[in-house]
């Protein structure tokens, strides 16, 4: 019986509605609810709107690239598998392990964030109590079945979507003068240096924040391995990402830009520990919602749990997929009777919990470094997706295949992946450019910001040295549509 279960592999139990919510759930989180205020304060309403628009376009191109490959070969390894097949096994190894590390650390980060949020209601309860409880909840949701993960993420993401829609409605009413306060008109768009404050350098800083906000959208590629009908569900989810990003992010920044001046000191002080001055809270309060702060605290808690839930899911599936391709120990192939990779799940939980414990030791400096190492991985992953798609399409043509046979075709090839690749490199390089522009180079600041890059290359070079891999010639690229 156990062998039969092992051979069955992961189960395709995620429906179209799950895929849609996983896609949008990865893009809406604390980056919008909390960090949105700081971006408007730094670059002005116009600068924030333009920066998020450009990053949104980049993410859309990346998702169409991933969507083309995922509809063609829907596997839980996603870009790790695509790199193995279409580029170089060492690239697949480095992408896979770094991505697992990134989201395992994210689970730890969300445990810390969740405990800080709970202080709003229960200031005297030790933070470790809440973090431990949240970890148990996330483990159970992922242990039960893929469907239980999908349903929980559907609910978490649904709450976030509903909150943004209510925010857009309330904000529009205030702008049009239908609320309890008179409309500010366009005054906040012409105040001081608005709408563009700080020029291009300020926008470059916003690019990083926007990029972090959108990280998680690539989860749809991992979930494709357990989608019921990937050829139909993945293209639908990819197309929905663009319009929802347009509506939710740009709509929210337009509302914030109209209603809150970029000079408002509250915008700079917003944090999950001080949610009472979040732009969302301030707008709800102006609309007459007395319990706005408590409501937004609850919403941000669901956003944090959603990120932890998804982080545990994708890191577990990535570890399982790497075991399938021989890039991780075979013990991680073990499934429970509901088709969940139990050993991969346990390993991720243990690692995430260990990372969380480092936040309690000393002043949490080791934990800060772990988070900084993982911070760059999302952008490196996106660069990997663009490279994989470019190679996939070139190999597809080189081997004489008809592009019309693809289940889903990215419209803007090669412009899309090339633009996304260039933008990702620029944003990555500019993460902390100010460390090099002062009278003396800030080596500590630079190392904290860029530590993820040398670690990625160290993993890549280790595998290449050990296995002597090479870039696969286009004619030899494996374009079969089955697992191997």
Short mmCIF file of C-alpha atoms in Angstrom, two decimals, residues 10-11 29 47 148 155 163 169 194 256-257 292 311 331 333 340 376 435 471:
data_model
loop_
_atom_site.label_atom_id
_atom_site.label_comp_id
_atom_site.label_asym_id
_atom_site.label_seq_id
_atom_site.Cartn_x
_atom_site.Cartn_y
_atom_site.Cartn_z
CA UNK A 10 1.21 14.51 -5.57
CA UNK A 11 -2.53 14.82 -6.17
CA UNK A 29 0.16 41.43 1.87
CA UNK A 47 6.43 58.41 -7.82
CA UNK A 148 -6.92 22.05 3.01
CA UNK A 155 -10.17 32.22 2.72
CA UNK A 163 -10.52 44.55 2.48
CA UNK A 169 -15.06 52.03 -2.19
CA UNK A 194 4.38 66.33 -5.34
CA UNK A 256 -3.77 57.21 -0.62
CA UNK A 257 -2.36 59.92 -2.91
CA UNK A 292 -10.71 50.65 11.89
CA UNK A 311 5.63 29.75 2.38
CA UNK A 331 13.80 10.68 1.97
CA UNK A 333 9.82 11.85 -1.45
CA UNK A 340 1.43 15.46 1.30
CA UNK A 376 17.46 38.80 -2.51
CA UNK A 435 26.20 52.29 0.36
CA UNK A 471 24.71 24.63 -20.46
#
